Each structure stands twice: as C-alpha cells, then as structure tokens.
mmCIF file of C-alpha atoms in Angstrom:
data_model
loop_
_atom_site.group_PDB
_atom_site.id
_atom_site.type_symbol
_atom_site.label_atom_id
_atom_site.label_comp_id
_atom_site.label_asym_id
_atom_site.label_seq_id
_atom_site.Cartn_x
_atom_site.Cartn_y
_atom_site.Cartn_z
ATOM 1 C CA MET A 12 90.561 211.709 -15.640
ATOM 2 C CA SER A 13 87.637 209.538 -13.291
ATOM 3 C CA THR A 14 86.623 208.911 -9.978
ATOM 4 C CA PRO A 15 87.893 205.626 -8.158
ATOM 5 C CA THR A 16 85.492 203.750 -7.464
ATOM 6 C CA PRO A 17 84.834 202.314 -3.349
ATOM 7 C CA LEU A 18 86.718 198.962 -4.045
ATOM 8 C CA ALA A 19 90.065 201.276 -6.578
ATOM 9 C CA LEU A 20 89.910 203.687 -2.714
ATOM 10 C CA TYR A 21 89.272 200.818 -0.451
ATOM 11 C CA LEU A 22 92.379 198.779 -2.097
ATOM 12 C CA ALA A 23 94.753 201.600 -2.645
ATOM 13 C CA ARG A 24 94.238 202.632 1.262
ATOM 14 C CA ARG A 25 94.794 199.431 2.147
ATOM 15 C CA ASP A 26 98.230 199.201 0.669
ATOM 16 C CA ALA A 27 99.556 202.079 1.863
ATOM 17 C CA TYR A 28 98.247 201.880 5.818
ATOM 18 C CA ALA A 29 99.638 197.443 5.146
ATOM 19 C CA GLU A 30 103.028 199.432 3.961
ATOM 20 C CA PHE A 31 103.165 201.408 6.229
ATOM 21 C CA LEU A 32 102.391 199.523 9.368
ATOM 22 C CA SER A 33 105.843 197.221 7.970
ATOM 23 C CA ALA A 34 108.019 199.793 7.976
ATOM 24 C CA ALA A 35 106.569 200.587 11.704
ATOM 25 C CA ASP A 36 107.111 196.746 13.043
ATOM 26 C CA GLN A 37 110.650 196.694 10.732
ATOM 27 C CA GLU A 38 111.648 200.098 12.445
ATOM 28 C CA SER A 39 110.925 199.085 16.379
ATOM 29 C CA SER A 40 112.917 195.674 15.388
ATOM 30 C CA VAL A 41 115.972 197.786 14.631
ATOM 31 C CA CYS A 42 115.555 199.777 17.854
ATOM 32 C CA TYR A 43 115.255 196.826 19.893
ATOM 33 C CA TRP A 44 118.311 195.466 17.852
ATOM 34 C CA GLU A 45 120.672 198.683 18.195
ATOM 35 C CA ALA A 46 119.671 199.238 22.737
ATOM 36 C CA GLN A 47 120.217 195.407 22.904
ATOM 37 C CA GLY A 48 123.864 195.522 21.443
ATOM 38 C CA ARG A 49 123.047 193.900 18.159
ATOM 39 C CA TYR A 50 124.652 195.054 15.600
ATOM 40 C CA GLU A 51 128.234 194.139 14.870
ATOM 41 C CA THR A 52 129.005 198.043 15.088
ATOM 42 C CA PRO A 53 127.913 201.256 15.096
ATOM 43 C CA GLU A 54 127.162 201.634 11.118
ATOM 44 C CA ALA A 55 125.631 198.484 10.742
ATOM 45 C CA ALA A 56 123.558 200.131 13.275
ATOM 46 C CA THR A 57 123.014 203.807 12.008
ATOM 47 C CA SER A 58 122.968 202.543 8.636
ATOM 48 C CA ALA A 59 119.649 200.471 10.462
ATOM 49 C CA ARG A 60 118.337 203.116 11.185
ATOM 50 C CA ASP A 61 119.018 205.303 8.459
ATOM 51 C CA ASP A 62 117.107 202.987 6.400
ATOM 52 C CA ALA A 63 113.985 201.522 8.514
ATOM 53 C CA TYR A 64 113.448 205.968 9.463
ATOM 54 C CA ALA A 65 113.224 206.018 4.973
ATOM 55 C CA ALA A 66 111.123 203.915 5.110
ATOM 56 C CA THR A 67 108.813 204.396 7.738
ATOM 57 C CA ARG A 68 108.396 207.637 7.140
ATOM 58 C CA ASP A 69 107.755 206.808 3.024
ATOM 59 C CA ALA A 70 105.020 205.007 4.254
ATOM 60 C CA CYS A 71 103.464 207.397 6.171
ATOM 61 C CA ASN A 72 104.180 210.399 3.648
ATOM 62 C CA ARG A 73 101.598 208.310 1.842
ATOM 63 C CA ILE A 74 99.293 208.533 4.542
ATOM 64 C CA THR A 75 99.279 211.761 5.728
ATOM 65 C CA VAL A 76 98.795 213.409 2.119
ATOM 66 C CA GLU A 77 95.727 212.251 2.183
ATOM 67 C CA PRO A 78 92.769 214.398 2.748
ATOM 68 C CA THR A 79 91.271 212.088 5.063
ATOM 69 C CA GLY A 80 92.330 208.555 7.297
ATOM 70 C CA PRO A 81 93.797 208.170 10.144
ATOM 71 C CA GLN A 82 96.920 210.650 9.770
ATOM 72 C CA LYS A 83 96.288 211.705 13.665
ATOM 73 C CA GLU A 84 97.723 207.723 14.249
ATOM 74 C CA ALA A 85 100.110 207.009 11.725
ATOM 75 C CA LEU A 86 101.607 210.158 13.240
ATOM 76 C CA ALA A 87 100.907 209.101 17.283
ATOM 77 C CA LEU A 88 102.605 205.208 16.256
ATOM 78 C CA VAL A 89 105.741 207.762 14.597
ATOM 79 C CA GLU A 90 106.087 209.564 17.606
ATOM 80 C CA GLN A 91 106.358 206.196 19.527
ATOM 81 C CA LEU A 92 109.063 204.787 17.368
ATOM 82 C CA ARG A 93 111.221 208.108 17.735
ATOM 83 C CA HIS A 94 110.641 207.271 20.825
ATOM 84 C CA LEU A 95 112.129 204.078 20.790
ATOM 85 C CA GLY A 96 114.884 204.762 19.067
ATOM 86 C CA ARG A 97 116.151 207.900 21.939
ATOM 87 C CA THR A 98 116.426 205.129 24.544
ATOM 88 C CA GLY A 99 118.428 202.397 26.187
ATOM 89 C CA ALA A 100 117.810 199.266 26.052
ATOM 90 C CA ASN A 101 115.815 199.377 30.347
ATOM 91 C CA ASP A 102 113.813 202.249 28.935
ATOM 92 C CA GLN A 103 112.215 201.716 25.722
ATOM 93 C CA ASP A 104 108.429 201.460 26.061
ATOM 94 C CA TRP A 105 106.784 198.691 23.901
ATOM 95 C CA VAL A 106 103.305 198.309 26.473
ATOM 96 C CA SER A 107 103.017 203.034 24.984
ATOM 97 C CA PHE A 108 104.261 201.374 21.601
ATOM 98 C CA LYS A 109 101.968 198.494 21.604
ATOM 99 C CA LYS A 110 99.096 200.172 21.971
ATOM 100 C CA ALA A 111 99.649 203.145 19.520
ATOM 101 C CA ARG A 112 100.265 200.368 17.289
ATOM 102 C CA GLU A 113 97.192 199.557 17.584
ATOM 103 C CA VAL A 114 94.990 202.922 17.841
ATOM 104 C CA PHE A 115 96.429 202.881 14.051
ATOM 105 C CA VAL A 116 94.499 199.873 12.381
ATOM 106 C CA ASP A 117 91.874 200.009 14.208
ATOM 107 C CA ALA A 118 91.484 203.917 12.291
ATOM 108 C CA CYS A 119 92.404 201.465 9.649
ATOM 109 C CA ARG A 120 89.770 199.512 10.215
ATOM 110 C CA MET A 121 87.846 202.279 10.314
ATOM 111 C CA HIS A 122 88.316 203.917 7.822
ATOM 112 C CA LEU A 123 88.288 200.899 5.772
ATOM 113 C CA LYS A 124 85.172 200.192 6.134
ATOM 114 C CA GLU A 125 83.845 203.442 6.143
ATOM 115 C CA THR A 126 85.877 203.769 1.873
ATOM 116 C CA LEU A 127 82.883 200.804 1.267
ATOM 117 C CA ASP A 128 80.201 201.710 3.100
ATOM 118 C CA VAL A 129 80.260 204.902 0.144
#
C-alpha cells in the first residue's frame, strides 16, 4: 500500500472534520427543538435524539482514531452537546457550545494547514 499524498490526507481530513461539524450542528438543533417541546411526541424526540447522537458519535470516531488532529477539541464539542441535551431551554449554555465549536474549527484549520505544509 502506498503512502497517501499530503493532498489526499488533507481532503480526507477536511471531509471528516466537516462531517463531524455538520453532525454536531444537527445534534445541537435536536437539543434545541427538544428543549422547546417542538417534537409532536416524546417518541419523535427520542428518535431524533438517537439518530443525531449516532451520527455525531460516528463522525467523532473518525477523528479520534487518527493519532493526530483535533481529537481533544472534538471531544470538548461532544461534551457541550451532552450538556445541551441534558438541560431545559432556560439552562442550555449556547455560548459554551458556540465557543467549543469555534475552537474545534480553529484546530481543524491549523491541522489542515500543517497537513499541506509537510
């Protein structure tokens, strides 16, 4: 098996980071909708939460299996999602979630730049 080029690594990592970010955004929307009582039934809320959680977990696993990159920042963002999901509408800390998201994006940018600088 040949060694991947820096461009191939960049593209694979970029896609993995973007997939995780999209999954995290979707899960945060589910947390918001659930806290606002916008799902028609408790079963619909549970289904949406389970689906969003599974997508976020899968996308995060793709990042954490690599020995380099923004694993710590991804896990911090997941932790913020868990807090959003465990609290009611008045107690959801969107500032901390948005900050963790911003830190993750900055770490991704730095890591992707380093990938191409090799």
